[in-house]
Short mmCIF file of C-alpha atoms in Angstrom, two decimals:
data_model
loop_
_atom_site.label_atom_id
_atom_site.label_comp_id
_atom_site.label_asym_id
_atom_site.label_seq_id
_atom_site.Cartn_x
_atom_site.Cartn_y
_atom_site.Cartn_z
CA MET B 1 151.02 170.09 98.36
CA SER B 2 151.86 167.16 96.89
CA PHE B 3 151.41 164.84 93.21
CA SER B 4 149.11 162.57 95.25
CA GLY B 5 147.07 165.19 97.81
CA GLU B 6 146.40 166.91 93.79
CA ILE B 7 144.66 163.82 92.89
CA LYS B 8 142.78 162.95 96.21
CA GLU B 9 141.70 166.14 96.06
CA GLU B 10 140.38 166.13 92.58
CA LEU B 11 138.50 162.68 93.27
CA ALA B 12 137.52 163.37 96.25
CA LYS B 13 135.70 166.29 94.65
CA ARG B 14 134.13 164.30 91.60
CA TYR B 15 130.36 162.68 92.29
CA ALA B 16 129.06 160.17 89.80
CA ARG B 17 125.19 161.09 88.99
CA ALA B 18 124.17 157.15 89.84
CA ARG B 19 123.13 156.11 93.28
CA HIS B 20 124.78 152.22 92.29
CA CYS B 21 128.29 154.36 91.13
CA ASN B 22 128.13 156.03 94.45
CA LEU B 23 127.27 153.33 96.64
CA ALA B 24 130.61 151.00 94.73
CA GLU B 25 132.40 153.90 95.12
CA LEU B 26 131.37 153.61 99.12
CA SER B 27 132.28 149.89 99.21
CA ALA B 28 136.05 150.79 97.87
CA ILE B 29 136.57 153.15 100.69
CA PHE B 30 134.99 150.70 102.45
CA SER B 31 136.98 148.14 102.03
CA MET B 32 140.37 149.86 102.80
CA CYS B 33 139.32 152.00 105.37
CA GLY B 34 136.33 150.83 107.44
CA GLU B 35 134.70 148.46 109.75
CA ILE B 36 130.83 147.00 109.50
CA SER B 37 129.90 146.21 114.05
CA GLU B 38 127.17 146.93 115.66
CA ASP B 39 125.80 148.75 118.54
CA LYS B 40 124.39 147.99 121.99
CA ASN B 41 120.97 147.93 120.93
CA LYS B 42 121.97 145.64 117.84
CA LYS B 43 121.33 148.10 114.85
CA CYS B 44 124.00 147.95 112.53
CA MET B 45 127.23 150.28 112.71
CA LEU B 46 128.88 151.76 109.54
CA ARG B 47 132.97 153.18 110.70
CA PHE B 48 135.18 154.59 108.47
CA ARG B 49 138.38 156.28 109.73
CA THR B 50 141.32 158.00 107.79
CA GLU B 51 143.52 161.01 108.37
CA ASN B 52 142.86 162.71 105.00
CA PHE B 53 140.44 165.36 105.11
CA PRO B 54 138.97 165.18 101.80
CA VAL B 55 138.80 161.46 101.89
CA ALA B 56 136.48 162.34 105.10
CA ARG B 57 134.98 164.81 103.34
CA LYS B 58 134.33 162.60 100.59
CA CYS B 59 132.86 159.38 103.03
CA PHE B 60 130.50 161.63 104.80
CA THR B 61 128.98 162.96 101.82
CA LEU B 62 128.56 159.74 99.77
CA MET B 63 127.27 158.60 102.95
CA LYS B 64 124.42 161.04 102.82
CA LYS B 65 124.08 161.31 99.04
CA THR B 66 123.42 157.30 99.13
CA PHE B 67 121.61 156.40 102.17
CA ASN B 68 119.74 159.85 103.29
CA ILE B 69 120.70 159.05 106.59
CA LYS B 70 121.98 160.63 109.72
CA THR B 71 125.85 160.61 109.28
CA ASP B 72 128.32 161.72 112.19
CA ILE B 73 132.03 162.25 112.25
CA VAL B 74 134.37 163.07 115.12
CA ILE B 75 137.66 164.90 114.43
CA ARG B 76 140.88 163.82 116.75
CA ARG B 77 144.30 164.96 116.70
CA ASN B 78 146.94 162.41 116.77
CA PRO B 79 149.75 163.73 118.98
CA GLN B 80 152.32 161.81 118.06
CA LYS B 81 152.31 162.08 113.92
CA GLY B 82 150.98 165.60 114.61
CA SER B 83 147.94 164.76 112.14
CA TRP B 84 144.17 164.41 112.51
CA ASN B 85 141.84 161.72 112.70
CA TYR B 86 138.79 161.52 111.13
CA LEU B 87 135.63 158.84 112.48
CA ILE B 88 132.48 158.30 110.35
CA TYR B 89 130.02 156.24 111.05
CA GLY B 90 126.21 156.18 110.29
CA LYS B 91 123.81 153.68 111.77
CA GLY B 92 121.17 151.32 109.70
CA GLU B 93 120.84 148.00 108.61
CA GLU B 94 120.45 149.77 104.77
CA LEU B 95 124.23 149.98 105.50
CA LEU B 96 124.76 146.40 104.67
CA ALA B 97 124.58 147.26 100.88
CA VAL B 98 127.93 148.40 101.17
CA LYS B 99 129.53 145.54 102.68
CA HIS B 100 127.71 143.45 100.09
CA ALA B 101 128.14 145.79 96.96
CA ILE B 102 128.38 143.78 93.51
CA VAL B 103 130.43 145.62 91.31
CA GLN B 104 130.13 144.77 87.67
CA ALA B 105 128.84 148.32 85.47
CA VAL B 106 131.79 149.64 83.89
CA CYS B 107 131.26 153.25 85.37
CA CYS B 108 130.91 151.08 88.67
CA LYS B 109 134.44 150.07 88.89
CA ARG B 110 135.36 153.41 88.09
CA ALA B 111 133.90 154.60 90.80
CA TYR B 112 135.76 151.70 92.79
CA ILE B 113 139.37 152.16 91.44
CA ARG B 114 138.79 155.56 92.18
CA GLY B 115 137.23 154.89 95.83
CA ALA B 116 139.96 152.43 96.92
CA PHE B 117 142.92 155.06 95.78
CA LEU B 118 140.81 157.87 97.71
CA ALA B 119 141.00 155.86 100.44
CA ALA B 120 144.71 154.02 100.14
CA GLY B 121 146.48 155.18 97.17
CA SER B 122 149.49 157.26 96.51
CA MET B 123 151.45 158.71 93.84
CA SER B 124 155.26 159.86 93.40
CA ASP B 125 156.15 163.01 92.04
CA PRO B 126 156.72 162.19 88.53
CA ASN B 127 159.63 164.60 87.99
CA LYS B 128 161.51 162.11 89.91
CA SER B 129 160.23 158.78 88.75
CA TYR B 130 156.47 157.08 88.08
CA HIS B 131 154.77 154.83 91.03
CA PHE B 132 151.25 154.57 91.38
CA GLU B 133 149.79 152.23 94.22
CA ILE B 134 147.10 151.00 96.52
CA VAL B 135 147.66 149.73 99.65
CA CYS B 136 145.97 146.67 100.39
CA GLY B 137 145.58 144.63 103.80
CA ARG B 138 144.40 141.64 102.89
CA GLU B 139 145.96 139.58 99.33
CA GLY B 140 142.12 139.10 98.11
CA GLN B 141 141.56 142.23 98.05
CA ALA B 142 144.64 143.11 95.92
CA GLU B 143 143.75 140.41 93.84
CA TYR B 144 140.31 141.79 93.43
CA LEU B 145 141.14 145.14 92.61
CA LYS B 146 143.96 143.76 90.28
CA SER B 147 141.32 142.51 88.13
CA MET B 148 139.05 145.37 88.44
CA LEU B 149 142.47 147.40 86.79
CA CYS B 150 142.81 144.93 84.58
CA SER B 151 139.27 144.83 83.08
CA PHE B 152 140.84 148.44 81.79
CA GLY B 153 144.11 146.78 80.07
CA LEU B 154 146.19 147.86 83.27
CA GLU B 155 149.04 145.54 83.52
CA ALA B 156 148.70 145.65 87.89
CA LYS B 157 151.69 144.14 89.73
CA ILE B 158 150.92 142.98 93.34
CA VAL B 159 154.14 143.20 96.17
CA VAL B 160 154.18 142.26 99.70
CA ARG B 161 155.86 144.51 101.83
CA LYS B 162 155.45 144.67 105.64
CA SER B 163 151.81 142.43 105.59
CA ASN B 164 150.50 144.09 103.06
CA TYR B 165 149.51 143.98 99.91
CA ILE B 166 150.79 146.52 97.31
CA LEU B 167 149.14 146.71 93.70
CA TYR B 168 151.22 149.17 91.68
CA LEU B 169 152.27 150.19 88.24
CA LYS B 170 155.90 151.81 87.43
CA GLU B 171 154.48 152.66 83.28
CA GLY B 172 154.46 155.94 82.86
CA ASP B 173 151.42 155.05 79.72
CA GLN B 174 149.92 152.98 82.35
CA ILE B 175 149.51 155.53 85.18
CA VAL B 176 147.84 157.79 82.83
CA ASP B 177 145.07 155.62 81.61
CA ALA B 178 144.43 154.91 85.35
CA LEU B 179 144.20 159.03 85.86
CA ASN B 180 141.95 157.90 83.18
CA VAL B 181 139.85 155.24 84.10
CA MET B 182 139.20 157.30 87.71
CA GLU B 183 138.43 160.34 86.13
CA ALA B 184 141.08 162.72 87.23
CA PRO B 185 141.53 165.00 84.25
CA ASP B 186 143.75 167.63 85.53
CA ALA B 187 145.79 165.43 87.62
CA LEU B 188 146.04 163.74 83.97
CA MET B 189 146.90 166.49 82.08
CA GLU B 190 149.82 167.62 84.41
CA LEU B 191 151.46 164.17 84.53
CA GLU B 192 151.22 164.39 80.84
CA ASN B 193 152.56 167.55 80.23
CA ILE B 194 155.56 166.37 82.72
CA ARG B 195 156.11 163.39 80.27
CA ILE B 196 156.62 165.29 77.51
CA MET B 197 159.19 167.90 79.35
CA LYS B 198 160.91 164.97 80.80
CA GLU B 199 161.49 163.28 77.18
CA MET B 200 162.10 166.40 75.46
CA ARG B 201 165.02 167.25 78.21
CA ASN B 202 165.78 163.43 77.16
CA SER B 203 166.23 163.96 73.72
CA VAL B 204 168.10 167.42 74.02
CA ASN B 205 170.35 165.51 76.65
CA ARG B 206 170.72 162.43 74.02
CA LYS B 207 171.69 164.81 71.31
CA VAL B 208 174.13 166.80 73.26
CA ASN B 209 175.76 163.46 74.20
CA CYS B 210 176.08 162.14 71.23
CA GLU B 211 177.27 164.90 69.90
CA THR B 212 179.86 165.34 72.09
CA ALA B 213 180.65 162.39 71.85
CA ASN B 214 181.75 162.44 68.00
CA ILE B 215 183.29 165.69 69.42
CA LYS B 216 186.28 163.76 71.36
CA LYS B 217 186.19 161.24 68.12
CA ILE B 218 187.04 163.98 65.81
CA VAL B 219 189.31 165.14 67.85
CA SER B 220 191.31 162.57 68.81
CA ALA B 221 191.26 160.95 65.77
CA ALA B 222 193.22 164.31 64.49
CA VAL B 223 195.46 164.19 67.38
CA ARG B 224 196.40 160.85 65.83
CA GLN B 225 196.70 162.25 62.66
CA LYS B 226 198.67 164.71 63.29
CA GLU B 227 201.05 163.01 65.62
CA ASP B 228 201.42 160.30 63.02
CA ILE B 229 202.72 163.14 59.95
CA GLU B 230 204.79 164.66 62.75
CA TYR B 231 206.37 161.31 63.07
CA ILE B 232 206.79 160.87 59.47
CA ARG B 233 208.48 164.11 59.06
CA ASP B 234 211.00 164.01 62.27
CA THR B 235 212.22 160.35 60.55
CA VAL B 236 211.81 160.82 56.84
CA GLY B 237 210.67 164.07 55.85
CA PHE B 238 207.97 164.35 53.20
CA ASP B 239 209.63 164.29 50.32
CA ARG B 240 209.62 160.30 49.74
CA LEU B 241 206.06 160.55 50.09
CA PRO B 242 203.71 160.62 47.08
CA GLU B 243 202.44 163.64 45.70
CA GLY B 244 198.70 163.25 47.41
CA LEU B 245 199.74 161.81 50.83
CA ARG B 246 202.66 164.99 50.84
CA THR B 247 199.57 167.67 50.47
CA ILE B 248 197.79 166.02 53.09
CA ALA B 249 200.03 165.89 55.03
CA LEU B 250 200.96 169.23 54.93
CA ALA B 251 196.96 170.46 54.88
CA ARG B 252 196.33 168.59 58.44
CA LEU B 253 199.60 170.07 60.11
CA ALA B 254 197.65 173.39 58.64
CA TYR B 255 194.38 172.74 60.10
CA PRO B 256 195.26 169.79 63.04
CA ASP B 257 191.15 170.82 64.32
CA ALA B 258 189.55 170.54 60.98
CA PRO B 259 186.61 167.65 60.31
CA LEU B 260 187.86 165.78 57.22
CA LYS B 261 184.68 167.58 54.86
CA GLU B 262 186.74 170.64 55.77
CA LEU B 263 190.43 169.50 54.96
CA GLY B 264 189.30 168.19 51.59
CA ALA B 265 187.67 171.55 51.12
CA ALA B 266 190.83 173.47 51.54
CA LEU B 267 193.20 171.49 49.48
CA GLU B 268 193.12 172.22 45.83
CA PRO B 269 191.32 170.63 43.39
CA ALA B 270 189.31 170.07 46.48
CA LEU B 271 188.89 166.25 47.87
CA GLY B 272 185.84 164.24 48.91
CA LYS B 273 185.61 163.21 52.76
CA SER B 274 186.31 159.55 51.99
CA GLY B 275 189.36 160.54 49.50
CA VAL B 276 190.80 162.61 52.87
CA ASN B 277 189.72 160.19 55.16
CA HIS B 278 192.06 157.22 52.54
CA ARG B 279 194.56 158.81 52.44
CA LEU B 280 195.04 160.39 56.30
CA ARG B 281 194.61 156.03 56.75
CA LYS B 282 197.60 155.43 54.62
CA LEU B 283 199.83 158.00 56.15
CA SER B 284 199.16 156.14 59.95
CA GLU B 285 199.88 152.99 58.47
CA ILE B 286 203.56 154.41 57.02
CA ALA B 287 204.01 156.26 60.88
CA ASP B 288 203.81 152.54 62.59
CA ARG B 289 205.54 151.43 59.82
CA LEU B 290 208.42 153.30 60.74
CA ARG B 291 207.42 152.82 64.62
CA GLU B 292 208.18 149.03 64.12
CA HIS B 293 211.34 149.07 62.41
CA LYS B 294 212.82 151.56 64.69
CA GLU B 295 211.41 148.82 67.33
CA ALA B 296 213.08 145.85 65.48
#
């Protein structure tokens, strides 16, 4: 099951205690995938269509819990997609409350956002990327939902895609907060664990890359120093060098891969890293002058 499927499965099992919260969640689902009409007897009829069984089950139960009326469900197979379509409907004037629900309380806003995600939301696999979205058919619908998310400090954005308005979040912290708002603790913990593992891997990779770069830098410098020293040896020899430079030159040839600290420790008396670096730099300058003199 996808991560989106896991979230919806968890949300579909969560029911608010208060009727007004159930009504808010039902209102969100209706806004995303429902329609209201009249039957031949002019009686109000509310319909919900979905391909997701947990959503269908949640709609059916919410209708029963909120209005205590007869609710029917029709299941049809879609041969083109190889999926199932669920049609949930009920009749009664009281169902108009779903269409005209006013969502103001914090608990009702949580329920509304939960219902919107159940009906039209999705989330990418957090092992690959962080992307949370809810597809809205109308701009006003998207703006209304955006304002509701913003009331919880979530910085949702809207983009138009194929005549739909996509409300989305891309920051891991924001998505964690969204799962908390919708009251999906299991999905939240799974996402947090994935984020921790990814951060650990990234931290290790950064350290390895840094150490690799340092090793390459040390090796490259050591090779260049050895080449300069060999050039001095083969051109003018070491006899004309001051004793300190001659000593470090011989040490570098003896220990071509040693870092500066180890190279200095091998001398008698021992020399600090900065002192070793200074002498090697002097040798490089001498080699450069010899090369320039040869070219001239």
